[in-house]
Short mmCIF file of C-alpha atoms in Angstrom, two decimals:
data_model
loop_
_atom_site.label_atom_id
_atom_site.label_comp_id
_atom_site.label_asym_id
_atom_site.label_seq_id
_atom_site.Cartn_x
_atom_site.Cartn_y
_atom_site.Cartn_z
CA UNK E 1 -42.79 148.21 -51.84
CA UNK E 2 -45.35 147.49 -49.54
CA UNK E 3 -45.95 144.21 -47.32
CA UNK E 4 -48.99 142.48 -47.25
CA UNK E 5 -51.14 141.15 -44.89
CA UNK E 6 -51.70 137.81 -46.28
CA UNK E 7 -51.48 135.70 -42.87
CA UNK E 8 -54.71 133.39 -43.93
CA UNK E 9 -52.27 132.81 -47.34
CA UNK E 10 -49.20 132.12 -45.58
CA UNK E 11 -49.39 128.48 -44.73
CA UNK E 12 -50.05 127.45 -48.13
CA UNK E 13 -47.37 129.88 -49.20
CA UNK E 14 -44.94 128.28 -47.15
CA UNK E 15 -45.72 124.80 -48.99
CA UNK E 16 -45.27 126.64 -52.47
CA UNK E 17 -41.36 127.44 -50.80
CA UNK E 18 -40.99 124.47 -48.94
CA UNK E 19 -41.43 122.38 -52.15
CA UNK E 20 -38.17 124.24 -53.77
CA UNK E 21 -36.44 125.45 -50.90
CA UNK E 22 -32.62 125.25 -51.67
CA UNK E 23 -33.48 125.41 -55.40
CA UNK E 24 -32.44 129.09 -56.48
CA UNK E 25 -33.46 127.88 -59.99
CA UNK E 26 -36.95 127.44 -58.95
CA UNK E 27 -37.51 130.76 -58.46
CA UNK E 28 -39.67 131.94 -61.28
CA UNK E 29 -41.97 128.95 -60.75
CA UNK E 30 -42.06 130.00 -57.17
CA UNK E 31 -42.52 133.49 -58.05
CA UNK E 32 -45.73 132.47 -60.25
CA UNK E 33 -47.57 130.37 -57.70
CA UNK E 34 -47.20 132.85 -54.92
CA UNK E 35 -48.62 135.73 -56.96
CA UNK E 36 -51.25 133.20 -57.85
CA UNK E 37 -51.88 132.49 -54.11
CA UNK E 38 -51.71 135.59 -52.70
CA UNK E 39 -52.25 138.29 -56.04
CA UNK E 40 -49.46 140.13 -55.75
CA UNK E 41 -45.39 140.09 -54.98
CA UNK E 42 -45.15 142.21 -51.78
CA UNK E 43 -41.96 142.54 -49.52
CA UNK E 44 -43.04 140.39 -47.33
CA UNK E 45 -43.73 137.68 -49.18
CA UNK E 46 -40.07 138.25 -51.91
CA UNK E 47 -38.41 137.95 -48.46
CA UNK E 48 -39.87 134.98 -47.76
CA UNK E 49 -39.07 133.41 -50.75
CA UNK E 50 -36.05 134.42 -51.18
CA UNK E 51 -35.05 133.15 -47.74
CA UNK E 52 -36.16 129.57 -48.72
CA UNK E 53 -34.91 129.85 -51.90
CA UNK E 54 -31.01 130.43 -50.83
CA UNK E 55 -31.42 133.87 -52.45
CA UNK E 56 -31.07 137.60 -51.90
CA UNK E 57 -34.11 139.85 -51.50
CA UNK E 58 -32.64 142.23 -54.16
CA UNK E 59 -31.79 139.08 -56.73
CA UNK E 60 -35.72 138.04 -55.81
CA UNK E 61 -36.83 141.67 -56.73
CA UNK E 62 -34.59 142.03 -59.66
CA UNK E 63 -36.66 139.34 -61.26
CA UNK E 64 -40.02 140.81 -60.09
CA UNK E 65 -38.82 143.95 -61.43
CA UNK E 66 -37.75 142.68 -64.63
CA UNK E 67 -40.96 141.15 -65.91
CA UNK E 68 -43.87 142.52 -66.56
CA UNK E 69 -46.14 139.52 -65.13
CA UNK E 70 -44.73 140.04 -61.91
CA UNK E 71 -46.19 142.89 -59.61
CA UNK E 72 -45.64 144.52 -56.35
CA UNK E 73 -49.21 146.02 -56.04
CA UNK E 74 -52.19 144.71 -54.97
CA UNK E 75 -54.85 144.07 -58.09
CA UNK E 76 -58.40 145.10 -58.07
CA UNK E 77 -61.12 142.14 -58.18
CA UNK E 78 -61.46 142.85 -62.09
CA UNK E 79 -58.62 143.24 -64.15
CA UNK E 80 -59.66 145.13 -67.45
CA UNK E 81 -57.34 144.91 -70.37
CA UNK E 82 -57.86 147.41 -72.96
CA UNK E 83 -56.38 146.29 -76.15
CA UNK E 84 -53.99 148.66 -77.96
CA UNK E 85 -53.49 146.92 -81.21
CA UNK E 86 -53.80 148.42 -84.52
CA UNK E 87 -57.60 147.43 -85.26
CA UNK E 88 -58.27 148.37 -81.33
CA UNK E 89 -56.26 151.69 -81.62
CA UNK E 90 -57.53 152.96 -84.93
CA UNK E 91 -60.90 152.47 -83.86
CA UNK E 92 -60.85 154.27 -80.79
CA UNK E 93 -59.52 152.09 -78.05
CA UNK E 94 -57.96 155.29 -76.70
CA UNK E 95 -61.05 157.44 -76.34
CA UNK E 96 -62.30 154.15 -74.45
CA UNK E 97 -59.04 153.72 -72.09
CA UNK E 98 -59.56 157.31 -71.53
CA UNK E 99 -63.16 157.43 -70.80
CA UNK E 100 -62.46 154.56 -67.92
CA UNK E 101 -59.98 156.11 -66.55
CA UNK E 102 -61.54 159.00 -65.81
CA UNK E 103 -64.76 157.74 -64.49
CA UNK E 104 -62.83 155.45 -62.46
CA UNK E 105 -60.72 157.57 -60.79
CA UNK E 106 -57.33 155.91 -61.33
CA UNK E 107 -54.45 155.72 -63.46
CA UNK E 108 -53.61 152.93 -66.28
CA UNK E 109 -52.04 150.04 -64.32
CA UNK E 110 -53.75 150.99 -61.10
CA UNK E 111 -56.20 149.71 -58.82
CA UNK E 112 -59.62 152.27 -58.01
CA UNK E 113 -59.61 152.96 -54.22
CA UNK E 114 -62.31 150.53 -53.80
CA UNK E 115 -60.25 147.74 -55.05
CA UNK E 116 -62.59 146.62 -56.96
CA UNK E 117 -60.97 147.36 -60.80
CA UNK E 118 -57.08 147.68 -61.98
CA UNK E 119 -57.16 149.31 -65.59
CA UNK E 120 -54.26 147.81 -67.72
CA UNK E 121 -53.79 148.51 -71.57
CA UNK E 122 -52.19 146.07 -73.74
CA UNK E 123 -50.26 145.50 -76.94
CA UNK E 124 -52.86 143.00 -78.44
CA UNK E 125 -55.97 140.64 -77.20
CA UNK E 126 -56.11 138.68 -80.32
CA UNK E 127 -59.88 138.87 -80.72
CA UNK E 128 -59.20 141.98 -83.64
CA UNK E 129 -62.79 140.60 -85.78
CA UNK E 130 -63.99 142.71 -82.63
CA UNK E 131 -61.98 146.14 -82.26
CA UNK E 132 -62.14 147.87 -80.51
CA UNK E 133 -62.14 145.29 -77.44
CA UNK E 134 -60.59 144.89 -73.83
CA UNK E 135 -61.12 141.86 -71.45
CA UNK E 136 -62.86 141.69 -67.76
CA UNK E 137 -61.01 139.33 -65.74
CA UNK E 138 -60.60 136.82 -69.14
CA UNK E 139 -64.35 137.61 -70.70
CA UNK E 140 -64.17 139.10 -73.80
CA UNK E 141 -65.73 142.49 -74.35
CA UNK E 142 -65.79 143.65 -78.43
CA UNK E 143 -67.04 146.22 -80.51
CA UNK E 144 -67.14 148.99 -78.29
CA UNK E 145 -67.43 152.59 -77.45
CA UNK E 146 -66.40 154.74 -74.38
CA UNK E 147 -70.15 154.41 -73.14
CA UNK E 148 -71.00 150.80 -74.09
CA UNK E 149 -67.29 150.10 -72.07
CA UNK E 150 -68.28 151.70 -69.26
CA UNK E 151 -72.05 150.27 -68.99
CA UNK E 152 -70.10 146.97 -69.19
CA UNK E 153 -67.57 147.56 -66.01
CA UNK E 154 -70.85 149.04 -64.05
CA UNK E 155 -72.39 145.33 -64.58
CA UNK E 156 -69.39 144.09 -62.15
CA UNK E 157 -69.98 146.56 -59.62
#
């Protein structure tokens, strides 16, 4: 787990804890709005809550750990969803996860060197009327193919 360096963040982070501090029960609401604030859940920053909070740093990162929403690593500046629902998967959502990942550089639920993208797939997008489809940073992307995928990600470079 890394620890970030988030010192222009850490005032207002302080507020998010100071507004629950003593409240153990608070903590996923306090987990939410500093991974809102700052992007991520680094050591640093679990410490800090869980200091304020009247917790342990291991109960903080046993809820981190536990959820999928919650993440220790920084994200890239686009987050691309790639749906992997039925419509999305039986027409060819994973020739176009694979195509992005490879002309990316990275791995699925990483974040390219350049921190500009962090490839995720998902279970389901709800927008199937458009399979195969994946998301860029909320903005719905449909009917695609490996190439028409990546002209779209090279349009937020």
């Amino acid at each position: 787990m890394e620890t970030c360096q988030c010192e222009a963040k850490w005032e207002e982070l302080e507020k998010i804890i100071d507004a629950h501090r003593g409240q153990p029960s608070a903590l996923i609401e306090v987990l939410h709005q500093s991974q809102e604030l700052v992007g991520y859940l680094p050591r640093n920053v679990q410490a800090a809550i869980a200091d304020g909070l009247g917790l342990s740093l291991s109960q903080v990162y046993s809820v981190v750990s536990f959820y999928n929403y919650f993440t220790t690593k920084p994200k890239g500046k686009y987050q691309v969803s790639v749906c992997m629902g039925t419509a999305c998967f039986v027409r060819g959502a994973p020739a176009i996860l694979e195509r992005l990942v490879k002309e990316l550089g990275t791995k699925v639920g990483d974040t390219t060197a350049d921190g500009k993208f962090t490839i995720n797939q998902v279970r389901c997008l709800g927008c199937c009327s458009l399979a195969p489809a994946m998301t860029v940073n909320q903005k719905a992307h449909g009917r695609l193919t490996p190439d028409t995928a990546l002209k779209i990600l090279k349009e937020y470079q």
